[in-house]
XYZ file of N, CA and C in Angstrom:
840
model
N -1.772 -5.347 10.911
C -1.687 -5.713 9.508
C -0.524 -4.987 8.858
N -0.010 -5.568 7.795
C 1.209 -5.028 7.232
C 1.029 -3.640 6.641
N -0.166 -3.263 6.275
C -0.371 -1.909 5.805
C -1.048 -1.057 6.858
N -0.867 -1.411 8.102
C -1.212 -0.514 9.182
C -2.679 -0.360 9.461
N -3.530 -1.226 8.985
C -4.949 -1.120 9.290
C -5.192 -1.716 10.660
N -5.832 -0.970 11.530
C -6.028 -1.420 12.891
C -7.452 -1.180 13.314
N -7.754 -1.600 14.531
C -9.093 -1.403 15.064
C -9.240 -0.081 15.763
N -9.904 -0.085 16.892
C -10.267 1.157 17.534
C -9.259 1.600 18.560
N -8.028 1.102 18.475
C -7.015 1.485 19.435
C -6.583 2.921 19.268
N -5.785 3.382 20.217
C -5.323 4.766 20.190
C -4.559 5.044 18.918
N -4.854 6.189 18.320
C -4.135 6.614 17.128
C -4.677 6.053 15.842
N -5.714 5.218 15.883
C -6.187 4.588 14.657
C -7.425 5.251 14.082
N -8.050 6.154 14.797
C -9.255 6.801 14.308
C -8.927 7.718 13.128
N -9.758 7.698 12.081
C -9.603 8.681 11.024
C -9.765 10.069 11.615
N -8.816 10.949 11.331
C -8.912 12.272 11.893
C -8.182 13.265 11.015
N -8.512 14.526 11.176
C -7.829 15.585 10.481
C -6.656 16.033 11.339
N -5.934 17.038 10.900
C -4.815 17.576 11.667
C -4.546 18.972 11.157
N -3.733 19.710 11.903
C -3.377 21.059 11.461
C -2.668 21.023 10.122
N -1.793 20.015 9.922
C -1.042 19.961 8.670
C -1.958 19.656 7.483
N -2.941 18.769 7.682
C -3.885 18.486 6.604
C -4.726 19.705 6.261
N -5.202 20.388 7.314
C -6.026 21.574 7.067
C -5.212 22.685 6.406
N -3.953 22.847 6.817
C -3.105 23.873 6.213
C -2.813 23.549 4.756
N -2.494 22.281 4.483
C -2.244 21.877 3.102
C -3.471 22.138 2.245
N -4.639 21.750 2.752
C -5.873 21.966 2.005
C -6.137 23.430 1.722
N -5.846 24.279 2.713
C -6.054 25.724 2.529
C -5.121 26.273 1.462
N -3.890 25.756 1.398
C -2.937 26.206 0.374
C -3.420 25.789 -1.010
N -3.896 24.543 -1.132
C -4.423 24.084 -2.414
C -5.585 24.971 -2.862
N -6.498 25.248 -1.938
C -7.651 26.075 -2.277
C -7.228 27.481 -2.683
N -6.278 28.061 -1.937
C -5.831 29.413 -2.252
C -5.170 29.472 -3.626
N -4.324 28.495 -3.941
C -3.663 28.472 -5.246
C -4.677 28.240 -6.364
N -5.650 27.385 -6.096
C -6.689 27.122 -7.103
C -7.475 28.384 -7.400
N -7.891 29.080 -6.350
C -8.671 30.311 -6.533
C -7.831 31.394 -7.194
N -6.542 31.463 -6.838
C -5.656 32.439 -7.474
C -5.535 32.177 -8.971
N -5.611 30.889 -9.353
C -5.542 30.525 -10.770
C -6.864 30.727 -11.487
N -7.899 31.139 -10.737
C -9.197 31.392 -11.334
C -9.968 30.145 -11.688
N -9.710 29.061 -10.980
C -10.367 27.800 -11.279
C -11.430 27.481 -10.241
N -12.579 27.014 -10.702
C -13.575 26.491 -9.777
C -13.101 25.132 -9.287
N -13.704 24.647 -8.224
C -13.325 23.332 -7.717
C -13.582 22.253 -8.767
N -14.684 22.376 -9.490
C -15.013 21.383 -10.513
C -14.006 21.431 -11.665
N -13.616 22.638 -12.094
C -12.635 22.765 -13.171
C -11.294 22.175 -12.748
N -10.897 22.482 -11.523
C -9.632 21.960 -11.003
C -9.666 20.439 -10.923
N -10.800 19.897 -10.464
C -10.946 18.446 -10.354
C -10.777 17.777 -11.718
N -11.342 18.373 -12.753
C -11.206 17.817 -14.098
C -9.742 17.817 -14.545
N -9.025 18.890 -14.222
C -7.630 19.019 -14.655
C -6.710 18.034 -13.946
N -6.982 17.758 -12.675
C -6.115 16.819 -11.937
C -6.636 15.389 -12.006
N -7.783 15.210 -12.666
C -8.370 13.884 -12.905
C -8.739 13.170 -11.604
N -9.271 13.931 -10.670
C -9.862 13.385 -9.452
C -11.268 13.968 -9.328
N -12.112 13.314 -8.555
C -13.483 13.781 -8.415
C -13.546 15.098 -7.646
N -14.619 15.845 -7.886
C -14.847 17.089 -7.157
C -14.941 16.814 -5.658
N -15.537 15.670 -5.300
C -15.661 15.301 -3.895
C -14.284 15.086 -3.259
N -13.383 14.419 -3.983
C -12.035 14.186 -3.459
C -11.298 15.500 -3.263
N -11.385 16.389 -4.249
C -10.727 17.696 -4.138
C -11.268 18.461 -2.939
N -12.588 18.432 -2.761
C -13.192 19.126 -1.626
C -12.684 18.555 -0.305
N -12.577 17.228 -0.212
C -12.106 16.597 1.014
C -10.670 17.004 1.329
N -9.851 17.104 0.285
C -8.461 17.525 0.494
C -8.413 18.989 0.932
N -9.163 19.842 0.258
C -9.130 21.271 0.589
C -9.658 21.544 1.992
N -10.555 20.718 2.462
C -11.121 20.902 3.799
C -10.316 20.182 4.873
N -9.202 19.535 4.477
C -8.347 18.888 5.447
C -8.897 17.592 5.978
N -9.812 16.982 5.256
C -10.435 15.744 5.716
C -9.786 14.498 5.140
N -8.912 14.680 4.166
C -8.361 13.519 3.459
C -6.908 13.761 3.104
N -6.105 12.710 3.278
C -4.714 12.754 2.855
C -4.663 12.792 1.327
N -3.944 13.730 0.724
C -3.925 13.800 -0.741
C -3.158 12.640 -1.352
N -3.709 12.071 -2.400
C -3.020 11.041 -3.144
C -1.767 11.650 -3.787
N -0.639 10.924 -3.832
C 0.567 11.465 -4.467
C 0.329 11.930 -5.898
N -0.533 11.220 -6.626
C -0.817 11.623 -8.007
C -1.543 12.960 -8.037
N -2.435 13.201 -7.084
C -3.134 14.486 -7.026
C -2.138 15.613 -6.780
N -1.193 15.390 -5.854
C -0.188 16.415 -5.551
C 0.605 16.756 -6.808
N 1.071 15.726 -7.530
C 1.878 15.963 -8.730
C 1.077 16.686 -9.806
N -0.168 16.264 -10.014
C -0.972 16.909 -11.054
C -1.341 18.332 -10.661
N -1.591 18.540 -9.363
C -1.909 19.888 -8.892
C -0.725 20.828 -9.098
N 0.488 20.319 -8.884
C 1.677 21.143 -9.125
C 1.693 21.639 -10.564
N 1.445 20.730 -11.509
C 1.454 21.122 -12.911
C 0.380 22.138 -13.252
N -0.792 21.969 -12.641
C -1.913 22.877 -12.925
C -1.711 24.238 -12.284
N -1.054 24.252 -11.114
C -0.979 25.485 -10.316
C 0.389 26.166 -10.345
N 1.177 25.878 -11.363
C 2.378 26.675 -11.559
C 3.711 26.008 -11.292
N 3.717 24.771 -10.875
C 4.973 24.048 -10.627
C 5.927 24.806 -9.708
N 5.406 25.338 -8.614
C 6.249 26.060 -7.659
C 7.010 25.120 -6.728
N 6.550 23.887 -6.613
C 7.164 22.943 -5.681
C 6.605 23.034 -4.280
N 5.745 24.021 -4.032
C 5.228 24.241 -2.676
C 4.382 23.069 -2.197
N 3.551 22.524 -3.094
C 2.680 21.430 -2.681
C 3.479 20.161 -2.414
N 4.497 19.908 -3.236
C 5.335 18.726 -2.993
C 6.015 18.817 -1.632
N 6.578 19.971 -1.327
C 7.267 20.119 -0.044
C 6.286 20.026 1.118
N 5.123 20.654 0.954
C 4.137 20.629 2.038
C 3.604 19.217 2.270
N 3.440 18.454 1.186
C 2.901 17.097 1.316
C 3.817 16.208 2.145
N 5.111 16.511 2.129
C 6.057 15.719 2.897
C 5.937 15.883 4.395
N 5.155 16.879 4.829
C 5.015 17.146 6.264
C 3.630 16.807 6.791
N 2.809 16.183 5.959
C 1.464 15.843 6.415
C 1.536 14.747 7.467
N 0.709 14.904 8.494
C 0.869 14.053 9.672
C -0.158 12.942 9.791
N -1.301 13.083 9.132
C -2.350 12.096 9.340
C -2.886 11.586 8.019
N -3.159 10.307 7.957
C -3.842 9.731 6.805
C -4.974 8.855 7.306
N -6.227 9.249 7.057
C -7.352 8.449 7.540
C -7.235 7.002 7.100
N -7.534 6.095 8.042
C -7.527 4.682 7.736
C -6.188 4.000 7.910
N -5.119 4.769 8.147
C -3.815 4.175 8.365
C -3.406 4.361 9.810
N -2.810 3.332 10.388
C -2.352 3.421 11.761
C -1.262 4.475 11.883
N -1.180 5.083 13.060
C -0.225 6.164 13.287
C 1.199 5.722 12.974
N 1.552 4.471 13.384
C 2.924 4.022 13.189
C 3.247 3.709 11.744
N 2.220 3.575 10.893
C 2.439 3.199 9.497
C 2.550 4.410 8.576
N 2.155 5.582 9.038
C 2.027 6.729 8.132
C 3.361 7.182 7.553
N 4.439 7.143 8.367
C 5.733 7.558 7.840
C 6.181 6.626 6.721
N 5.966 5.309 6.925
C 6.291 4.362 5.857
C 5.438 4.618 4.619
N 4.159 4.901 4.809
C 3.264 5.129 3.669
C 3.730 6.324 2.841
N 4.259 7.363 3.496
C 4.764 8.520 2.747
C 5.988 8.135 1.920
N 6.893 7.330 2.511
C 8.059 6.869 1.758
C 7.631 5.962 0.606
N 6.671 5.111 0.868
C 6.171 4.167 -0.122
C 5.646 4.884 -1.364
N 5.004 6.027 -1.153
C 4.398 6.754 -2.259
C 5.390 7.289 -3.270
N 6.673 7.391 -2.883
C 7.691 7.911 -3.801
C 8.767 6.889 -4.115
N 8.633 5.667 -3.608
C 9.681 4.655 -3.758
C 9.900 4.270 -5.218
N 11.149 3.913 -5.546
C 11.442 3.398 -6.884
C 11.581 1.880 -6.863
N 11.737 1.309 -5.680
C 11.740 -0.136 -5.495
C 10.976 -0.450 -4.224
N 10.090 -1.429 -4.280
C 9.330 -1.819 -3.094
C 9.242 -3.343 -3.052
N 9.744 -3.930 -1.961
C 9.763 -5.381 -1.796
C 8.932 -5.758 -0.569
N 8.107 -6.768 -0.704
C 7.208 -7.171 0.376
C 7.216 -8.685 0.535
N 7.458 -9.139 1.768
C 7.270 -10.554 2.105
C 6.161 -10.646 3.141
N 5.207 -11.548 2.915
C 4.072 -11.669 3.827
C 3.728 -13.130 4.059
N 3.518 -13.470 5.339
C 3.165 -14.843 5.705
C 1.860 -14.913 6.491
N 1.215 -13.759 6.732
C 0.003 -13.739 7.547
C -1.246 -13.503 6.716
N -1.150 -12.636 5.746
C -2.297 -12.279 4.899
C -1.764 -11.780 3.567
N -2.596 -11.764 2.549
C -2.202 -11.207 1.265
C -1.838 -9.741 1.466
N -0.714 -9.275 0.927
C -0.322 -7.871 1.119
C -1.427 -6.909 0.685
N -1.529 -5.807 1.410
C -2.594 -4.840 1.140
C -2.634 -4.357 -0.292
N -1.475 -4.190 -0.918
C -1.441 -3.707 -2.295
C -2.052 -4.692 -3.273
N -2.207 -5.953 -2.867
C -2.729 -6.984 -3.767
C -4.130 -7.448 -3.386
N -4.707 -6.926 -2.337
C -5.991 -7.423 -1.851
C -7.161 -6.961 -2.721
N -8.175 -7.810 -2.817
C -9.448 -7.379 -3.384
C -10.275 -6.735 -2.278
N -11.320 -6.029 -2.664
C -12.163 -5.393 -1.658
C -12.837 -6.440 -0.763
N -13.315 -7.526 -1.360
C -14.000 -8.546 -0.562
C -13.051 -9.186 0.445
N -11.826 -9.460 0.015
C -10.838 -10.053 0.922
C -10.512 -9.076 2.053
N -10.278 -7.800 1.696
C -9.938 -6.807 2.715
C -11.075 -6.632 3.713
N -12.297 -6.594 3.228
C -13.432 -6.399 4.136
C -13.596 -7.596 5.081
N -13.227 -8.794 4.634
C -13.258 -9.933 5.544
C -12.237 -9.741 6.670
N -11.065 -9.231 6.324
C -10.063 -8.944 7.353
C -10.571 -7.896 8.331
N -11.222 -6.869 7.807
C -11.770 -5.827 8.681
C -12.859 -6.397 9.591
N -13.693 -7.265 9.027
C -14.769 -7.881 9.825
C -14.207 -8.735 10.958
N -13.016 -9.285 10.758
C -12.412 -10.168 11.750
C -11.642 -9.422 12.833
N -11.522 -8.088 12.705
C -10.759 -7.310 13.680
C -11.402 -7.361 15.062
N -10.572 -7.388 16.082
C -11.012 -7.301 17.470
C -10.162 -6.258 18.196
N -10.809 -5.356 18.926
C -12.252 -5.154 19.060
C -12.895 -4.847 17.692
N -14.183 -5.134 17.557
C -14.849 -4.923 16.270
C -14.770 -3.472 15.810
N -14.702 -3.296 14.504
C -14.654 -1.960 13.921
C -16.057 -1.419 13.667
N -16.179 -0.107 13.720
C -17.418 0.556 13.331
C -17.446 0.655 11.800
N -18.639 0.863 11.267
C -18.788 0.934 9.813
C -17.923 2.029 9.204
N -17.864 3.197 9.865
C -17.086 4.284 9.286
C -15.589 3.981 9.336
N -15.150 3.211 10.329
C -13.745 2.813 10.378
C -13.413 1.858 9.235
N -14.318 0.927 8.968
C -14.102 -0.009 7.870
C -14.038 0.740 6.544
N -14.945 1.688 6.343
C -14.951 2.441 5.085
C -13.665 3.250 4.935
N -13.205 3.864 6.034
C -11.979 4.654 5.975
C -10.775 3.775 5.667
N -10.736 2.591 6.255
C -9.612 1.703 6.023
C -9.607 1.175 4.592
N -10.779 0.827 4.063
C -10.805 0.371 2.679
C -10.429 1.498 1.727
N -10.905 2.704 1.990
C -10.557 3.839 1.128
C -9.053 4.063 1.128
N -8.425 3.983 2.308
C -6.979 4.162 2.388
C -6.248 3.063 1.636
N -6.740 1.845 1.764
C -6.086 0.726 1.083
C -6.249 0.836 -0.429
N -7.446 1.178 -0.875
C -7.683 1.319 -2.321
C -6.816 2.433 -2.903
N -6.638 3.503 -2.142
C -5.784 4.601 -2.587
C -4.347 4.130 -2.737
N -3.861 3.363 -1.764
C -2.494 2.843 -1.847
C -2.325 1.933 -3.055
N -3.347 1.171 -3.389
C -3.228 0.209 -4.486
C -3.008 0.883 -5.836
N -3.347 2.149 -5.928
C -3.111 2.869 -7.190
C -1.620 2.947 -7.524
N -0.765 2.798 -6.503
C 0.676 2.866 -6.740
C 1.115 1.885 -7.819
N 0.499 0.708 -7.847
C 0.919 -0.327 -8.787
C 0.771 0.119 -10.231
N -0.258 0.898 -10.509
C -0.520 1.319 -11.891
C -0.079 2.753 -12.164
N -0.053 3.574 -11.133
C 0.292 4.983 -11.344
C 1.792 5.241 -11.222
N 2.561 4.238 -10.785
C 4.013 4.383 -10.706
C 4.664 3.255 -11.514
N 4.527 3.295 -12.859
C 5.045 2.207 -13.700
C 6.562 2.081 -13.666
N 7.266 3.120 -13.207
C 8.723 3.047 -13.120
C 9.206 2.518 -11.772
N 8.271 2.204 -10.880
C 8.624 1.596 -9.602
C 8.590 0.078 -9.755
N 9.651 -0.582 -9.272
C 9.719 -2.044 -9.330
C 9.114 -2.622 -8.050
N 8.058 -3.422 -8.199
C 7.385 -4.050 -7.064
C 7.718 -5.544 -7.054
N 8.146 -6.030 -5.891
C 8.402 -7.452 -5.716
C 7.608 -7.949 -4.519
N 6.905 -9.068 -4.713
C 6.127 -9.661 -3.632
C 6.510 -11.129 -3.490
N 6.753 -11.558 -2.254
C 6.904 -12.979 -1.937
C 5.777 -13.319 -0.969
N 4.932 -14.269 -1.368
C 3.725 -14.579 -0.603
C 3.700 -16.070 -0.303
N 3.360 -16.418 0.918
C 3.277 -17.824 1.295
C 2.065 -18.494 0.631
N 2.277 -19.686 0.104
C 1.214 -20.456 -0.537
C 0.027 -20.662 0.401
N 0.308 -20.842 1.687
C -0.741 -21.127 2.663
C -1.809 -20.045 2.720
N -1.457 -18.816 2.335
C -2.422 -17.722 2.419
C -3.582 -17.911 1.451
N -3.336 -18.577 0.340
C -4.405 -18.874 -0.615
C -5.166 -20.135 -0.204
N -4.464 -21.067 0.412
C -5.110 -22.310 0.831
C -6.053 -22.099 2.008
N -5.879 -21.009 2.739
C -6.725 -20.749 3.907
C -8.154 -20.423 3.516
N -8.360 -19.897 2.300
C -9.692 -19.542 1.793
C -10.368 -18.491 2.675
N -9.618 -17.472 3.061
C -10.193 -16.367 3.825
C -11.359 -15.748 3.063
N -12.522 -15.675 3.703
C -13.707 -15.114 3.072
C -14.514 -16.128 2.283
N -13.974 -17.335 2.090
C -14.699 -18.364 1.360
C -14.100 -18.648 -0.008
N -14.638 -19.661 -0.663
C -14.096 -20.115 -1.945
C -14.210 -19.058 -3.028
N -15.359 -18.391 -3.108
C -15.562 -17.386 -4.158
C -14.616 -16.204 -3.977
N -14.453 -15.757 -2.735
C -13.542 -14.635 -2.462
C -12.119 -15.031 -2.823
N -11.728 -16.255 -2.518
C -10.374 -16.716 -2.823
C -10.157 -16.816 -4.321
N -11.158 -17.309 -5.040
C -11.023 -17.421 -6.497
C -10.877 -16.033 -7.122
N -11.671 -15.081 -6.683
C -11.545 -13.714 -7.199
C -10.197 -13.110 -6.822
N -9.724 -13.438 -5.619
C -8.426 -12.941 -5.177
C -7.316 -13.473 -6.070
N -7.354 -14.769 -6.376
C -6.331 -15.342 -7.252
C -6.388 -14.710 -8.637
N -7.590 -14.519 -9.158
C -7.739 -13.842 -10.454
C -7.098 -12.458 -10.415
N -7.330 -11.742 -9.312
C -6.790 -10.388 -9.173
C -5.270 -10.415 -9.106
N -4.713 -11.324 -8.324
C -3.255 -11.424 -8.211
C -2.641 -11.801 -9.558
N -3.281 -12.713 -10.291
C -2.784 -13.084 -11.617
C -2.813 -11.881 -12.569
N -3.857 -11.085 -12.470
C -3.944 -9.877 -13.310
C -2.820 -8.904 -12.969
N -2.583 -8.696 -11.688
C -1.519 -7.773 -11.274
C -0.157 -8.293 -11.715
N 0.017 -9.616 -11.704
C 1.314 -10.190 -12.064
C 1.686 -9.923 -13.517
N 0.715 -9.539 -14.335
C 0.980 -9.247 -15.744
C 1.583 -7.864 -15.953
N 1.538 -7.006 -14.931
C 2.140 -5.682 -15.057
C 3.654 -5.815 -15.165
N 4.267 -5.013 -16.029
C 5.711 -5.124 -16.257
C 6.536 -4.783 -15.025
N 5.987 -3.941 -14.163
C 6.762 -3.496 -13.002
C 6.487 -4.316 -11.746
N 5.749 -5.419 -11.887
C 5.377 -6.238 -10.727
C 5.903 -7.660 -10.890
N 6.557 -8.164 -9.844
C 7.030 -9.544 -9.815
C 6.455 -10.222 -8.576
N 5.727 -11.310 -8.784
C 5.091 -12.036 -7.675
C 5.652 -13.447 -7.621
N 6.118 -13.831 -6.437
C 6.648 -15.178 -6.224
C 5.915 -15.831 -5.059
N 5.631 -17.109 -5.216
C 4.960 -17.870 -4.169
C 5.993 -18.729 -3.432
N 5.973 -18.650 -2.106
C 6.816 -19.522 -1.288
C 6.050 -20.822 -1.059
N 6.603 -21.966 -1.513
C 5.868 -23.229 -1.416
C 5.516 -23.601 0.022
N 4.435 -24.327 0.157
C 3.982 -24.766 1.467
C 5.026 -25.655 2.142
N 5.669 -26.514 1.360
C 6.718 -27.387 1.888
C 8.071 -26.824 1.466
N 8.876 -26.440 2.466
C 10.185 -25.841 2.174
C 11.129 -26.169 3.325
N 12.174 -26.957 3.064
C 13.073 -27.382 4.134
C 13.888 -26.236 4.707
N 14.230 -25.255 3.873
C 15.011 -24.092 4.319
C 14.257 -22.827 3.952
N 14.115 -21.923 4.917
C 13.292 -20.725 4.716
C 13.938 -19.565 5.465
N 14.314 -18.519 4.723
C 15.003 -17.366 5.323
C 14.039 -16.355 5.922
N 12.741 -16.616 5.822
C 11.773 -15.629 6.286
C 11.078 -15.978 7.576
N 11.674 -16.855 8.375
C 10.997 -17.311 9.582
C 10.925 -16.236 10.668
N 11.626 -15.121 10.475
C 11.518 -14.023 11.437
C 10.216 -13.246 11.262
N 9.516 -13.455 10.145
C 8.231 -12.802 9.953
C 8.205 -11.844 8.781
N 7.061 -11.157 8.585
C 6.879 -10.266 7.442
C 7.885 -9.121 7.436
N 8.148 -8.608 6.263
C 9.038 -7.451 6.135
C 8.727 -6.702 4.849
N 9.097 -5.442 4.857
C 9.032 -4.645 3.645
C 10.325 -3.857 3.498
N 10.756 -3.681 2.271
C 11.947 -2.909 1.951
C 11.599 -1.928 0.849
N 12.180 -0.744 0.890
C 11.981 0.188 -0.217
C 13.241 0.987 -0.468
N 13.349 1.433 -1.719
C 14.444 2.298 -2.157
C 13.853 3.633 -2.578
N 14.397 4.726 -2.053
C 13.913 6.065 -2.359
C 14.526 6.567 -3.665
N 14.004 7.659 -4.231
C 14.574 8.194 -5.472
C 16.050 8.577 -5.355
N 16.528 8.882 -4.130
C 17.956 9.182 -3.958
C 18.736 7.942 -3.515
N 18.132 6.760 -3.770
C 18.797 5.459 -3.586
C 19.144 5.125 -2.140
N 18.347 5.620 -1.225
C 18.464 5.213 0.165
C 17.445 4.098 0.420
N 17.834 3.154 1.268
C 16.977 2.003 1.560
C 16.421 2.097 2.973
N 15.151 1.734 3.109
C 14.482 1.668 4.400
C 13.796 0.311 4.505
N 13.538 -0.096 5.733
C 12.814 -1.345 5.967
C 11.714 -1.091 6.977
N 10.727 -1.970 6.957
C 9.592 -1.838 7.876
C 9.192 -3.218 8.358
N 9.048 -3.365 9.660
C 8.540 -4.595 10.245
C 7.395 -4.234 11.172
N 6.539 -5.226 11.448
C 5.334 -4.920 12.209
C 5.009 -6.043 13.181
N 4.505 -5.626 14.332
C 3.979 -6.532 15.351
C 2.590 -6.018 15.719
N 1.813 -6.802 16.481
C 0.474 -6.329 16.850
C 0.508 -4.954 17.515
N -0.268 -4.017 16.949
C -0.431 -2.667 17.491
C 0.841 -1.839 17.472
N 1.824 -2.208 16.647
C 3.039 -1.406 16.555
C 3.768 -1.749 15.265
N 4.621 -0.838 14.841
C 5.439 -1.064 13.672
C 6.767 -0.363 13.853
N 7.777 -0.786 13.112
C 9.111 -0.209 13.260
C 9.675 0.125 11.891
N 10.022 1.394 11.699
C 10.686 1.853 10.485
C 12.186 1.814 10.737
N 12.907 1.087 9.899
C 14.349 0.919 10.077
C 15.089 1.702 9.005
N 16.056 2.522 9.445
C 16.848 3.301 8.499
C 18.337 3.043 8.627
N 18.763 2.425 9.727
C 20.184 2.137 9.913
C 20.645 1.153 8.830
N 21.667 1.509 8.051
C 22.090 0.643 6.936
C 22.414 -0.784 7.355
N 22.979 -0.975 8.555
C 23.323 -2.328 8.997
C 22.066 -3.170 9.205
N 21.052 -2.581 9.853
C 19.806 -3.312 10.081
C 19.075 -3.592 8.771
N 19.054 -2.587 7.897
C 18.381 -2.763 6.607
C 19.087 -3.830 5.782
N 20.431 -3.845 5.855
C 21.199 -4.829 5.093
C 20.854 -6.256 5.494
N 20.620 -6.482 6.790
C 20.248 -7.824 7.244
C 18.953 -8.270 6.580
N 17.961 -7.369 6.540
C 16.677 -7.723 5.934
C 16.808 -7.880 4.416
N 17.690 -7.088 3.807
C 17.922 -7.251 2.374
C 18.506 -8.634 2.067
N 19.417 -9.094 2.918
C 20.005 -10.417 2.729
C 18.934 -11.506 2.859
N 18.072 -11.354 3.853
C 17.007 -12.342 4.034
C 16.066 -12.353 2.835
N 15.735 -11.155 2.365
C 14.792 -11.089 1.232
C 15.421 -11.696 -0.020
N 16.703 -11.399 -0.237
C 17.392 -11.956 -1.408
C 17.414 -13.481 -1.341
N 17.646 -14.024 -0.148
C 17.655 -15.479 -0.008
C 16.261 -16.053 -0.294
N 15.220 -15.378 0.205
C 13.862 -15.862 -0.034
C 13.504 -15.842 -1.516
N 14.007 -14.862 -2.244
C 13.718 -14.812 -3.679
C 14.280 -16.047 -4.380
N 15.409 -16.547 -3.878
C 15.983 -17.754 -4.477
C 15.267 -19.014 -3.998
N 14.613 -18.950 -2.846
C 13.927 -20.114 -2.289
C 12.493 -20.246 -2.796
N 11.868 -19.131 -3.138
C 10.487 -19.153 -3.621
C 10.433 -19.626 -5.067
N 9.243 -20.002 -5.517
C 9.061 -20.334 -6.929
C 9.351 -19.108 -7.779
N 9.899 -19.303 -8.971
C 10.131 -18.154 -9.841
C 8.775 -17.609 -10.317
N 8.752 -16.406 -10.889
C 7.460 -15.803 -11.263
C 6.614 -16.670 -12.193
N 7.250 -17.335 -13.167
C 6.488 -18.161 -14.098
C 5.858 -19.365 -13.387
N 6.637 -20.023 -12.539
C 6.099 -21.167 -11.811
C 5.057 -20.729 -10.779
N 5.223 -19.528 -10.256
C 4.245 -19.012 -9.298
C 2.900 -18.790 -9.970
N 2.927 -18.260 -11.183
C 1.690 -18.074 -11.942
C 1.039 -19.418 -12.224
N 1.832 -20.398 -12.615
C 1.287 -21.729 -12.888
C 0.631 -22.325 -11.650
N 1.274 -22.160 -10.487
C 0.699 -22.677 -9.251
C -0.625 -21.999 -8.941
N -0.680 -20.687 -9.087
C -1.921 -19.961 -8.811
C -3.031 -20.401 -9.768
N -2.683 -20.618 -11.017
C -3.683 -21.068 -11.981
C -4.229 -22.443 -11.602
N -3.361 -23.323 -11.125
C -3.814 -24.644 -10.698
C -4.680 -24.540 -9.437
N -4.297 -23.663 -8.528
C -5.075 -23.499 -7.294
C -6.445 -22.929 -7.591
N -6.522 -22.080 -8.591
C -7.810 -21.476 -8.924
C -8.752 -22.509 -9.516
N -8.215 -23.370 -10.354
C -9.050 -24.380 -10.982
C -9.759 -23.845 -12.208
N -10.730 -24.575 -12.677
C -11.452 -24.212 -13.903
C -12.291 -22.981 -13.686
N -12.492 -22.156 -14.737
C -13.342 -20.967 -14.631
C -14.741 -21.331 -14.232
């Protein structure tokens, strides 16, 4: 899957690591040095006490927003930001996707083209759980919960990074497939329409009938970092490739730019989704 959710293959199990445990220990030490209880700290960073505990115990990858808020609460030393850049594991994300996920969390531009499934950042819980249910080999309950938690955490980027420009090009066929059934699809369309109203999000639908299509090589993602470097990501079954060579990235940028001109514009895309949804 484009956001790295996989089954029970090697490297996909939710797990801790030395870097997660070390990061958590640093957070706990700084919190205690500041004289804050875990509950007080949780209130200040606006995350639950349970989430803070999971991070401090090395059981959970810290959300980028938690890292930033913790820096402000604990003295703005920069130590947590630097340490977060070296974290090696994120429960629920495939091993090959984690490096991209770290870049994604700080991106100022993020472009996604998808022809297989609705992009993870736009999925509803019901739609995502149907995808998890369809995985082979079958997933265990705890794997499904970990993957949904990771996906829900990533989705916060859309609202917590209002200065990041998000662009999505999605094939019309993905809505016509009715993954999960009619009700799940209707809720999914409602959700996508709601997200499309955000100022930093642009959603375009690629029509089902299109004589010329620049995206026939498959799904892709592009991002721009705060220092204006561009990276690309492509994925195949059980593997993914992070591209940093400017020549390779430029090719995908050209394809994406062409697709933006071939897809329906954002206004027409909204109209199409509204028609596909039908009456309330």
